[in-house]
XYZ file of C-alpha atoms in Angstrom:
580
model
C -24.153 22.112 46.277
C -20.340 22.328 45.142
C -20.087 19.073 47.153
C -22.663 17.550 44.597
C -21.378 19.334 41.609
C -17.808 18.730 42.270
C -18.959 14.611 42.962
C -21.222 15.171 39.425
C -17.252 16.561 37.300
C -15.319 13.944 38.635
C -18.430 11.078 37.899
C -18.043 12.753 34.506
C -14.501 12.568 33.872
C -14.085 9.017 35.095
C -16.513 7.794 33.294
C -14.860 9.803 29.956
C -11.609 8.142 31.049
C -13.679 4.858 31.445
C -14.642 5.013 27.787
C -11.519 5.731 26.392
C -9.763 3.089 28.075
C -12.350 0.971 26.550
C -11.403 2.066 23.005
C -7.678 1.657 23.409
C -8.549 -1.924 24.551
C -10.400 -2.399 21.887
C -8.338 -0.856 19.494
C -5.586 -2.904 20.511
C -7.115 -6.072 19.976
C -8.160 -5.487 16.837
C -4.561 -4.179 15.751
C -3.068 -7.575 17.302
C -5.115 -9.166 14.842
C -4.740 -6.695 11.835
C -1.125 -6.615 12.256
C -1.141 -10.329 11.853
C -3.509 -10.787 9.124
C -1.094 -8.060 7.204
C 2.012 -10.305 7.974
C 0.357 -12.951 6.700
C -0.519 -11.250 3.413
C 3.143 -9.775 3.800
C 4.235 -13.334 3.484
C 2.477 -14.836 1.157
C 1.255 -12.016 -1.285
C 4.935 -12.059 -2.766
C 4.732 -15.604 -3.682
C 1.386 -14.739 -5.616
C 3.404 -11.562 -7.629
C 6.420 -13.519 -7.947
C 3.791 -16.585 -10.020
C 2.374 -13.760 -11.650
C 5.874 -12.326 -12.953
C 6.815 -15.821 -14.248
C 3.913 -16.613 -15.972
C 3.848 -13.116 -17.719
C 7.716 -14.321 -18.779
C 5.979 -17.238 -20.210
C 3.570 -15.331 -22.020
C 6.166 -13.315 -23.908
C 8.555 -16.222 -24.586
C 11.135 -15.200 -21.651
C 10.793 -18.103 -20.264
C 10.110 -21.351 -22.540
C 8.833 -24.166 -19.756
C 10.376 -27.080 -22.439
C 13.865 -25.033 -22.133
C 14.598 -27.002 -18.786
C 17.925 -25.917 -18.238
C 16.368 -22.678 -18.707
C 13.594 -22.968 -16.745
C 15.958 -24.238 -14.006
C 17.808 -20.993 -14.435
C 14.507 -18.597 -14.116
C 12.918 -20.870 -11.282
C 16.351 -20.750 -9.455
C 16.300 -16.973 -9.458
C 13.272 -16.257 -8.284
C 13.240 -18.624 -5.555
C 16.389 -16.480 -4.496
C 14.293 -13.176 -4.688
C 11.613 -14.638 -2.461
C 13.010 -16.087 0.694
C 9.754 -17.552 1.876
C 8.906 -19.531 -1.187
C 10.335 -23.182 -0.381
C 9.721 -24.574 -3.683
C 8.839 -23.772 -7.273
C 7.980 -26.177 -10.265
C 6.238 -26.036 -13.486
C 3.783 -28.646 -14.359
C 3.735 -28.760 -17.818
C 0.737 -30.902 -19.925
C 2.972 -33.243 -21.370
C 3.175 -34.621 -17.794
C 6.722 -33.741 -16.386
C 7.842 -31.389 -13.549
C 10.530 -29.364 -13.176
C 11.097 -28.141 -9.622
C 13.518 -26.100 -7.479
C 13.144 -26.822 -4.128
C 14.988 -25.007 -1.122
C 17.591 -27.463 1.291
C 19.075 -25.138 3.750
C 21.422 -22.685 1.881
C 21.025 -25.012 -1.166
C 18.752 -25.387 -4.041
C 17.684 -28.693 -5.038
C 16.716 -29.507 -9.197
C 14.444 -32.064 -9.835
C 13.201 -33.129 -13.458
C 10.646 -36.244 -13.012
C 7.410 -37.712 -14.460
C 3.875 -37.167 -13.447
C 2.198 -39.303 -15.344
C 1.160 -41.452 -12.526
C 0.049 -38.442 -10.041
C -3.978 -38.903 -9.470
C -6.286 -36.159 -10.555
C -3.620 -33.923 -12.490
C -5.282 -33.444 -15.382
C -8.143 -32.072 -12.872
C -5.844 -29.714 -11.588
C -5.212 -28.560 -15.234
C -9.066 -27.617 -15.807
C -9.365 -25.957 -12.875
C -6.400 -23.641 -13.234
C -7.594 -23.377 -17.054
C -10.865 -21.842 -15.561
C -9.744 -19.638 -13.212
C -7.219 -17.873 -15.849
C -5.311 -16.247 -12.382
C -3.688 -17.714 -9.690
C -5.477 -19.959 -7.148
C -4.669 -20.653 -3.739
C -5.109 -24.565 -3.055
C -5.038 -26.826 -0.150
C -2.300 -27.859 1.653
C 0.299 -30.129 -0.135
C 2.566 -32.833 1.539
C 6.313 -32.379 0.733
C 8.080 -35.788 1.065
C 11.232 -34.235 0.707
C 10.760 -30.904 3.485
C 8.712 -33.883 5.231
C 5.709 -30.725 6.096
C 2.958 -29.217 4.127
C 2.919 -26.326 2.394
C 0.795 -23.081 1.563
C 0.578 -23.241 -2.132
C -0.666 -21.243 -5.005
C -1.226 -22.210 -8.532
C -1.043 -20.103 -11.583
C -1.772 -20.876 -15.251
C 0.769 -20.543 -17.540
C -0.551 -19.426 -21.314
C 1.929 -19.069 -24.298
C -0.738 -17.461 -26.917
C -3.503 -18.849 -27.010
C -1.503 -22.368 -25.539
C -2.085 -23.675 -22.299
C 1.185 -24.829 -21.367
C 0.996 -26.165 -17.821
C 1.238 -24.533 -14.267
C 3.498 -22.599 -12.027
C 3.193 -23.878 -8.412
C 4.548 -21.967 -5.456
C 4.864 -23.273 -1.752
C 5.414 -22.109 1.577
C 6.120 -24.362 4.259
C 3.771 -23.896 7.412
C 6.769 -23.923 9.832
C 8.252 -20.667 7.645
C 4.861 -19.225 8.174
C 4.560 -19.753 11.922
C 8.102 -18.479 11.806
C 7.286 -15.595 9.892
C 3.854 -14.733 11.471
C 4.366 -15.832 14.724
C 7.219 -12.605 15.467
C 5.976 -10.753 18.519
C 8.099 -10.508 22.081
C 7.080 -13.088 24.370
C 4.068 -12.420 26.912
C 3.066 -14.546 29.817
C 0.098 -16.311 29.123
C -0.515 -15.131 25.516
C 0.315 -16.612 22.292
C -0.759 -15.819 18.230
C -1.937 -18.657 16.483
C -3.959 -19.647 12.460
C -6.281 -22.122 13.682
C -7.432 -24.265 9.901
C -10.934 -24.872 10.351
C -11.709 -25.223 13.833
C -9.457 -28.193 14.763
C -5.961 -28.115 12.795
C -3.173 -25.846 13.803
C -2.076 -23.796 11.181
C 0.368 -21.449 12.408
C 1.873 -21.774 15.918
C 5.110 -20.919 17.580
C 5.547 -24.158 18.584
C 5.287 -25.634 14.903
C 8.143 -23.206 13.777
C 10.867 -25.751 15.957
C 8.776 -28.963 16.855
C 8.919 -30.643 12.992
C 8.112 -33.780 14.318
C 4.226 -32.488 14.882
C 3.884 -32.743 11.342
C 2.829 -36.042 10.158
C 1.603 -37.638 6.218
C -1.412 -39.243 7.636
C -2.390 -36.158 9.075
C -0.452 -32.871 8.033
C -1.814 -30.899 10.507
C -1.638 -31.416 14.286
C -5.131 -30.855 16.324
C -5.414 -28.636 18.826
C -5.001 -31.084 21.640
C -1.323 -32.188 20.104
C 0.102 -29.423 19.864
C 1.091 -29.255 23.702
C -1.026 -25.868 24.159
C -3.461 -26.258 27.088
C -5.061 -22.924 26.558
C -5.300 -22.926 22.956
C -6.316 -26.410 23.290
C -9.638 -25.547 25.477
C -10.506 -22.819 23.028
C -13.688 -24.357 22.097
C -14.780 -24.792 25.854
C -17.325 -23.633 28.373
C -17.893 -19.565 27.556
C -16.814 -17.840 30.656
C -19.140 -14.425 31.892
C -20.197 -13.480 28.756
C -21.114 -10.022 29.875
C -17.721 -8.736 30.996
C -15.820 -9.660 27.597
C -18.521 -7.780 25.340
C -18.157 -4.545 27.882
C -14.527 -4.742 27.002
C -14.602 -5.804 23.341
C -18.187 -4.720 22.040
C -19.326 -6.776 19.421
C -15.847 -8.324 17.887
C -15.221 -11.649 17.546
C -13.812 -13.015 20.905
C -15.071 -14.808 24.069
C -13.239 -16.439 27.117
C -12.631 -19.703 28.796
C -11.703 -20.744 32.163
C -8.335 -22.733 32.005
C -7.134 -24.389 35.387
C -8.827 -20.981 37.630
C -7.771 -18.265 35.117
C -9.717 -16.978 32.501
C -8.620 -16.158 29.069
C -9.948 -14.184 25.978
C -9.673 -15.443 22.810
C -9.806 -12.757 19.866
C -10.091 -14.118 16.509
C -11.356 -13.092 12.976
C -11.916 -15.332 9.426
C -9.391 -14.832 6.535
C -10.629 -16.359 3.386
C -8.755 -16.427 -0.250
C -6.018 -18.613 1.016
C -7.734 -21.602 0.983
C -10.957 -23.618 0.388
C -11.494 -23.827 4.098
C -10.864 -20.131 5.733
C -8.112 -19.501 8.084
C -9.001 -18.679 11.992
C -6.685 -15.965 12.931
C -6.126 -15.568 16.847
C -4.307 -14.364 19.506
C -4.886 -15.323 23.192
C -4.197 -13.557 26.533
C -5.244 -13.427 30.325
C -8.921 -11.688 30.623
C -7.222 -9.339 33.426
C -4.804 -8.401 30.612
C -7.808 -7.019 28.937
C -10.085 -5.846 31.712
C -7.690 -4.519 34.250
C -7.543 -1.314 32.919
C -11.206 -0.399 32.793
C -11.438 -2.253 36.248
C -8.612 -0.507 37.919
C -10.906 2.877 36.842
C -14.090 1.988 37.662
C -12.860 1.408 41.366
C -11.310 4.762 40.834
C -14.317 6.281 40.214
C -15.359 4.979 43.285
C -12.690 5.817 45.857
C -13.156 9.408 43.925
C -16.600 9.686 44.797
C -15.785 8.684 48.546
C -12.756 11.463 48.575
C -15.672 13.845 47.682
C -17.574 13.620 50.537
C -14.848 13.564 52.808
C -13.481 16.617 51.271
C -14.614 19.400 48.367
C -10.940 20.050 47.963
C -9.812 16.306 47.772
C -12.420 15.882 45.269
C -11.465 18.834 43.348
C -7.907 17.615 42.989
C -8.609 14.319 42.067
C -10.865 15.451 39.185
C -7.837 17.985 38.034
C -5.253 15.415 38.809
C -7.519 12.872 36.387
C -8.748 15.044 33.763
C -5.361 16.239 32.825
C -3.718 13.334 31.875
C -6.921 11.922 30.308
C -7.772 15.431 27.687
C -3.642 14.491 27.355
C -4.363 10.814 26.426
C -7.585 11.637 24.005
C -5.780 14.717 22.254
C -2.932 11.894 21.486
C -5.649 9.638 20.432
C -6.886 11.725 18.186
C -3.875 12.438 16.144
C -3.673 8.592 15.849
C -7.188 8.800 14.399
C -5.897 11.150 11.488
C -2.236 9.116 11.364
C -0.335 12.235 12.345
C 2.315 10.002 13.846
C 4.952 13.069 14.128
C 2.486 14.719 16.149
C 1.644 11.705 18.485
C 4.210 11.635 20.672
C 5.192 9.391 23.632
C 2.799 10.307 26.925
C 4.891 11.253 29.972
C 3.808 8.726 33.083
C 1.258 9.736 35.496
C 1.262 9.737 39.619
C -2.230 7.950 39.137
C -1.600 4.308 38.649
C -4.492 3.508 36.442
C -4.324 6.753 34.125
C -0.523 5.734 33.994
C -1.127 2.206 32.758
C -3.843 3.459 30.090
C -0.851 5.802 29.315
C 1.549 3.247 29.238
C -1.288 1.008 27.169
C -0.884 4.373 24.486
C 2.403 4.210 24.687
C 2.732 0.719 23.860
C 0.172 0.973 20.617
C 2.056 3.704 19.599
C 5.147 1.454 19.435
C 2.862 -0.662 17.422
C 1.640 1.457 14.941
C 5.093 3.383 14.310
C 6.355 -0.692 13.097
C 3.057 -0.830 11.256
C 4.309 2.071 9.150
C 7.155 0.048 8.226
C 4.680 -1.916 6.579
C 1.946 0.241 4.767
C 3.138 3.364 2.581
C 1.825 6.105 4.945
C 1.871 9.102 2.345
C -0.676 7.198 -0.044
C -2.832 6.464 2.842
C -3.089 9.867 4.004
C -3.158 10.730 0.371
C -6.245 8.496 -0.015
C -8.034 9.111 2.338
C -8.099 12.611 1.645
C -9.574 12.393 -1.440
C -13.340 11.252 -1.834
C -14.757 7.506 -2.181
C -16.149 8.069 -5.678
C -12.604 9.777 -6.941
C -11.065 6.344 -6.135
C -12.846 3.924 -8.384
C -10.900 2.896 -10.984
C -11.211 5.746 -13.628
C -8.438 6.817 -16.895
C -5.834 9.188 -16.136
C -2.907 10.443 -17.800
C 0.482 8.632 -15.175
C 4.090 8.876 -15.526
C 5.325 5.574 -14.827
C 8.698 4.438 -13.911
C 10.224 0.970 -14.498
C 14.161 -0.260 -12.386
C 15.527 -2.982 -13.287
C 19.150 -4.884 -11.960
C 21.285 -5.756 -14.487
C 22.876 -9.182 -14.051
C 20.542 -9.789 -10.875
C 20.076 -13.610 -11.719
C 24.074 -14.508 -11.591
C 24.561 -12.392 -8.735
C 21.391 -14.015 -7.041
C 22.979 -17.509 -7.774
C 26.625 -16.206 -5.877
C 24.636 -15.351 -2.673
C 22.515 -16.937 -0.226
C 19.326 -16.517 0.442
C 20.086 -14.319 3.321
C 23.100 -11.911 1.830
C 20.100 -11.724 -1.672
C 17.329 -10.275 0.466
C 19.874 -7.852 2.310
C 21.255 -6.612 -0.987
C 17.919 -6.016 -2.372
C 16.324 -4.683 0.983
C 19.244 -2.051 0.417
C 18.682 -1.636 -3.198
C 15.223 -0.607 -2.844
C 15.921 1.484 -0.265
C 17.898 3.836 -2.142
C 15.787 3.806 -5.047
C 12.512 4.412 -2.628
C 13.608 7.775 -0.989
C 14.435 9.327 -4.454
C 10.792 8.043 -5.849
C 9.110 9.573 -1.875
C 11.407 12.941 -2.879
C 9.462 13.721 -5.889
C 6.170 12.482 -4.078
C 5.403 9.754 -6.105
C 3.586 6.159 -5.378
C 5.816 3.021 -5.112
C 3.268 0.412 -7.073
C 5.338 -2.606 -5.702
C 8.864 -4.660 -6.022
C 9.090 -6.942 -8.457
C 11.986 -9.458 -8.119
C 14.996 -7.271 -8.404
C 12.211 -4.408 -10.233
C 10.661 -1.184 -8.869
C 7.364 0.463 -10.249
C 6.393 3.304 -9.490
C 3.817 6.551 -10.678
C 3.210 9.954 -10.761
C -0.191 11.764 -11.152
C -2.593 9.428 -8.790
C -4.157 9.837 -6.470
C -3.199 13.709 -6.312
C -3.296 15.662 -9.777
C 0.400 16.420 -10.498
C 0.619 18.506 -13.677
C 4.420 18.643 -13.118
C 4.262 14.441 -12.979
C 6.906 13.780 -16.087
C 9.385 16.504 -14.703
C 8.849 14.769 -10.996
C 9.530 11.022 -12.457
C 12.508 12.706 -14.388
C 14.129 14.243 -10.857
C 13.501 10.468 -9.490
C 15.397 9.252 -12.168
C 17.920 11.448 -11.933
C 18.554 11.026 -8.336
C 18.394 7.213 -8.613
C 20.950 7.376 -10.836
C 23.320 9.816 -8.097
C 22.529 7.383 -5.376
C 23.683 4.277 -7.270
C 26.889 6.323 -8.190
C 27.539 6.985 -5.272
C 27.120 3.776 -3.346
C 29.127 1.924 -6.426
C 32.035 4.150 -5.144
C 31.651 2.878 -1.408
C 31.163 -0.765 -3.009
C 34.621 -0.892 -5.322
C 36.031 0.633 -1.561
C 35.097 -2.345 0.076
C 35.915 -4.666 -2.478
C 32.385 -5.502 -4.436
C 31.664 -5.212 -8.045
C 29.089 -2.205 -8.717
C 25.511 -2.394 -9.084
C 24.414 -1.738 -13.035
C 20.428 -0.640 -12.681
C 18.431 0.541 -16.340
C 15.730 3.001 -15.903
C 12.418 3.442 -18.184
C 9.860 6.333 -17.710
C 6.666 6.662 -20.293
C 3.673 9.121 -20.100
C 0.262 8.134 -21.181
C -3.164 7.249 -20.017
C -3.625 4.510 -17.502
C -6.435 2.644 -15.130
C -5.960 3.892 -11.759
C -7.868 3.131 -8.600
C -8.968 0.780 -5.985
C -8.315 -2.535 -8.031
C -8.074 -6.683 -6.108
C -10.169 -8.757 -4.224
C -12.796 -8.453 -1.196
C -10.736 -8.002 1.678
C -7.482 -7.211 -0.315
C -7.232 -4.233 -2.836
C -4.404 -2.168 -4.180
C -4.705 1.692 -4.962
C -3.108 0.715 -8.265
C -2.399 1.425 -11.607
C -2.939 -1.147 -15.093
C -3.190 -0.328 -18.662
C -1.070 0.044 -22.001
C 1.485 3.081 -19.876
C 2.754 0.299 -18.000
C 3.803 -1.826 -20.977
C 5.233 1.014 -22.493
C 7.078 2.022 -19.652
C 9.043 -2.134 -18.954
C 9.392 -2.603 -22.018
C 10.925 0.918 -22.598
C 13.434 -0.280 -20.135
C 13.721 -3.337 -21.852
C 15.096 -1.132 -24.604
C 18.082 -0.330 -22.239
C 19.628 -3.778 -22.702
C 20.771 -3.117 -26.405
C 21.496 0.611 -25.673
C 23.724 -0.041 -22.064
C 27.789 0.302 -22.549
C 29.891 -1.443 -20.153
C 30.903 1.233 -18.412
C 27.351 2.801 -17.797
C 26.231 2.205 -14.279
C 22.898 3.768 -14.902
C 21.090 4.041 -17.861
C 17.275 6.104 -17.887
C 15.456 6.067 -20.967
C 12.250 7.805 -22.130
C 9.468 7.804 -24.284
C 8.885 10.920 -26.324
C 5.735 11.816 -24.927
C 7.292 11.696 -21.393
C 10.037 14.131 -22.272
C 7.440 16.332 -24.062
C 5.179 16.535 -20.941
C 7.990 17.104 -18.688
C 7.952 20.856 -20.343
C 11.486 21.274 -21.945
C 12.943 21.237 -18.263
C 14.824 17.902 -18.619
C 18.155 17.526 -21.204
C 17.698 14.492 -23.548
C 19.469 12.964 -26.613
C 16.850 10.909 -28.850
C 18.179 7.996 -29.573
C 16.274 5.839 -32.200
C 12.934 4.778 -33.283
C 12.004 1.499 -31.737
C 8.869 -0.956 -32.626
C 8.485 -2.071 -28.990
C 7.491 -5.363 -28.119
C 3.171 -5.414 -28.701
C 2.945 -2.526 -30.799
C 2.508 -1.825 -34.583
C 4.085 1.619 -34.575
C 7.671 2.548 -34.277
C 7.991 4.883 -30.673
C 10.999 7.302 -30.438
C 12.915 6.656 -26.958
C 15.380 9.393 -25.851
C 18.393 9.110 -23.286
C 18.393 11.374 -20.109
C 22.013 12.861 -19.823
């Protein structure tokens, strides 16, 4: 009897350890593939704001696409602010381009004709139409001599149509960019478009001659890939590949004696035709876990009826580490990273490689974070479904902005720009994560962020003010280290405004934003836009304020008002104040 029920615990524990090797596996394969489809959006998402910010500039006369000295000037800049935009031109309906195109460290200026470029004028109704920007196919560059990711954006002036902004990416910055992970034998990430043209591929990021003009896009069998070449081949054993993965998209192929697993998964938006995304690896990569335990399971049961006692030890000796492994697990579940610590290694080979397989995903997840604002997320999904539709709510927002940021752009490269403002916005985002607040997104050389979504912060104007505040300490204090070493100091204005706002779940299937829109945003740029007439020479920071964001903050924060301005858009005079 304890021979049976010590045989029945051990069966039991296995079996548990079984399973949850079986969800690590799984989980893992789909965070291969969700950690690529983010650096994809990571990518190319920036190119989309950084249309959107232009054409906005074109709205409100910042930018005047005729000006093309000036648009040279505002195209030159923000191809500096977004290292993996290649190219930027407006398209304007009297049928000329003006494009900035990336060479290396250098910037290329075209001005030229396109009044003999087929099917233009379609390309103007169908941008006209879609009033936002619109991924299109691939486009042939002559001069980069690959294709290129593009997007196209409308440009308005009024009630004018006035052309269109087009962005590109090249495919081999893509692979470049995408394609990051350490080296593993036998395994390789690749964007497949369609089900025969290589997107995305390591070996497209240093092999430019695979691109061709007849035929942008190498096929699978040129790329010099066996295995992802024979991706579309004879299925191998069904059976074991769904016991691993369940009912994800995946199967496996024999290749020369081995088999391999393919995981893949559609991503639409960026193109008429949607993208395959997919990683490959050996099916024992996959399988040899859950295999390694089964057999355990096995010799267990055999240990048991040599000996209760051997039995009983190997069900302590597994069961330990496993409850270890699962308690981990589940602080991953509620994305208590702090608490999910590193396992120690096992004496059991198998419960030390689905350690080590933990291990590893933790890794995984803690660069993940680098990546997704962790606070909101745990933020969000504390609060209810229904409290995150889009819904009016009284924000603080706050608006940086660099002064001088397009001649010091044009002094760097591409390289020393992003570092600068990778440090910039680093500063900026632990005084805004301080005072609890939401970092919106970066905007060029701009930061917006909010108070008083998704939690209820009745304090939300005195928080924003605190951010400010600090902001303005940090810059101090790291002009002092620049002048040390030599570099002129960094001049940021500040603009906070209080009032009612759209906040919520707001984008696209299969890409939305906990964000914020409405008239508190305006108020709150264009408050800083204020600061440009109001900024001394000597002021390294300037913060200004509407009125009804110093009245909310609750008489806690010392201001001097400053005049009555009719902001850009409005009818009525608002009174800004200066934070001393």
């Amino acid at each position: 009897m304890a021979i049976a029920v010590t045989a029945a615990a051990l069966i039991l524990v296995l079996e548990s350890g079984r399973q949850n090797t079986s969800a690590l596996v799984r989980n893992r394969s789909e965070r291969i593939l969700a950690a690529v489809v983010e650096r994809i959006r990571m990518h190319l998402e920036p190119a989309r704001d950084q249309s959107r910010f232009l054409a906005h500039m074109v709205a409100d006369g910042t930018l005047n696409p005729r000006d093309e000295p000036s648009s040279v000037g505002h195209l030159s800049a923000a191809l500096a602010g977004t290292p993996q935009v290649a190219t930027l031109a407006i398209i304007r309906t009297d049928l000329r381009q003006v494009r900035v195109e990336r060479q290396g460290d250098t910037v290329v200026t075209r001005s030229i004709s396109m009044r003999t470029v087929p099917g233009l004028r379609d390309a103007f109704d169908e941008a006209r139409r879609a009033g936002q920007p619109l991924w299109g196919e691939l486009l042939w560059s002559e001069r980069l001599n690959q294709p290129l990711v593009n997007i196209r954006t409308p440009l308005w002036h009024g009630d004018d149509f006035v052309g269109i902004l087009l962005s590109g990416v090249t495919v081999a910055e893509l692979s470049t960019f995408v394609i990051d992970e350490p080296p593993s034998p036998g395994a390789a990430t690749f964007i497949l478009h369609g089900h025969e043209l290589v997107l995305a591929h390591s070996a497209l990021a240093h092999t430019p001659s695979l691109f061709k003009p007849d035929h942008p896009l190498p096929r699978l069998a040129e790329l010099g890939d066996q295995i992802l070449a024979s991706i579309w081949g004879q299925h191998h054993d069904e059976e074991v590949v769904t016991s691993v993965l369940g009912s994800r998209g995946g199967h496996a192929v024999d290749v020369n004696g081995t088999a391999y697993v393919f995981l893949y998964r559609e991503l639409t938006g960026y193109s008429e035709q949607p993208w395959l995304i997919g990683r490959y690896m050996p099916l024992a990569d996959l399988t040899g876990e859950v295999v390694r335990l089964e057999r355990a399971a096995w010799l267990g049961f055999l240990a048991v009826l040599a000996a209760v006692g051997g039995a009983w030890f190997m069900g302590h000796a597994v069961a330990r580490p496993i409850l270890r492994l699962a308690q981990a697990t589940a602080a991953i579940r509620d994305l208590d990273l702090e608490a999910a610590r590193p396992l120690g290694r096992s004496r059991l080979r198998e419960v030390d490689e689905a350690i080590g397989a933990y291990n590893a995903l933790l890794v995984t997840l803690h660069w993940f974070e680098r990546y997704v604002p962790q606070n909101l997320v745990k933020r969000l999904m504390a609060q209810a479904d229904e409290k995150l539709a889009p819904e009016e709510r009284v924000v603080t927002v706050l608006f940086t902005d660099v002064v001088g940021f397009t001649g010091l752009a044009e002094r760097l490269t591409a390289p020393e720009t992003a570092a600068f403002l990778n440090r910039h916005f680093s500063l900026l985002a632990v005084c805004v994560e301080a005072e609890h607040g939401t970092i919106d997104k970066f905007i060029g050389d701009s930061l917006m962020a909010f108070w008083g979504a998704p939690d209820d912060q009745p304090d939300q104007a005195e928080r924003a003010c605190q951010a400010a505040r600090a902001m303005a300490a940090a810059i101090t204090a790291d002009n002092h280290h620049r002048r040390e070493r030599g570099l002129e100091p960094v001049r940021i204005r500040i603009g906070l405004h209080t009032g009612v706002a759209i906040v919520g779940n707001i984008g696209a299937l299969g890409r939305i934003n906990y964000t914020i829109v409405g008239d508190a945003v305006n108020m709150a740029q264009r408050i800083e836009d204020v600061a440009k007439e109001l900024m001394a020479e000597d002021d390294e920071v300037i913060v200004l304020a509407s009125e009804a964001a110093l009245g909310a903050a609750s008489g806690s924060v010392v201001a001097q008002a400053v005049h009555r301005y009719t902001l850009r858009g409005r009818r009525d005079a608002t009174t800004v104040v200066r934070l001393l």
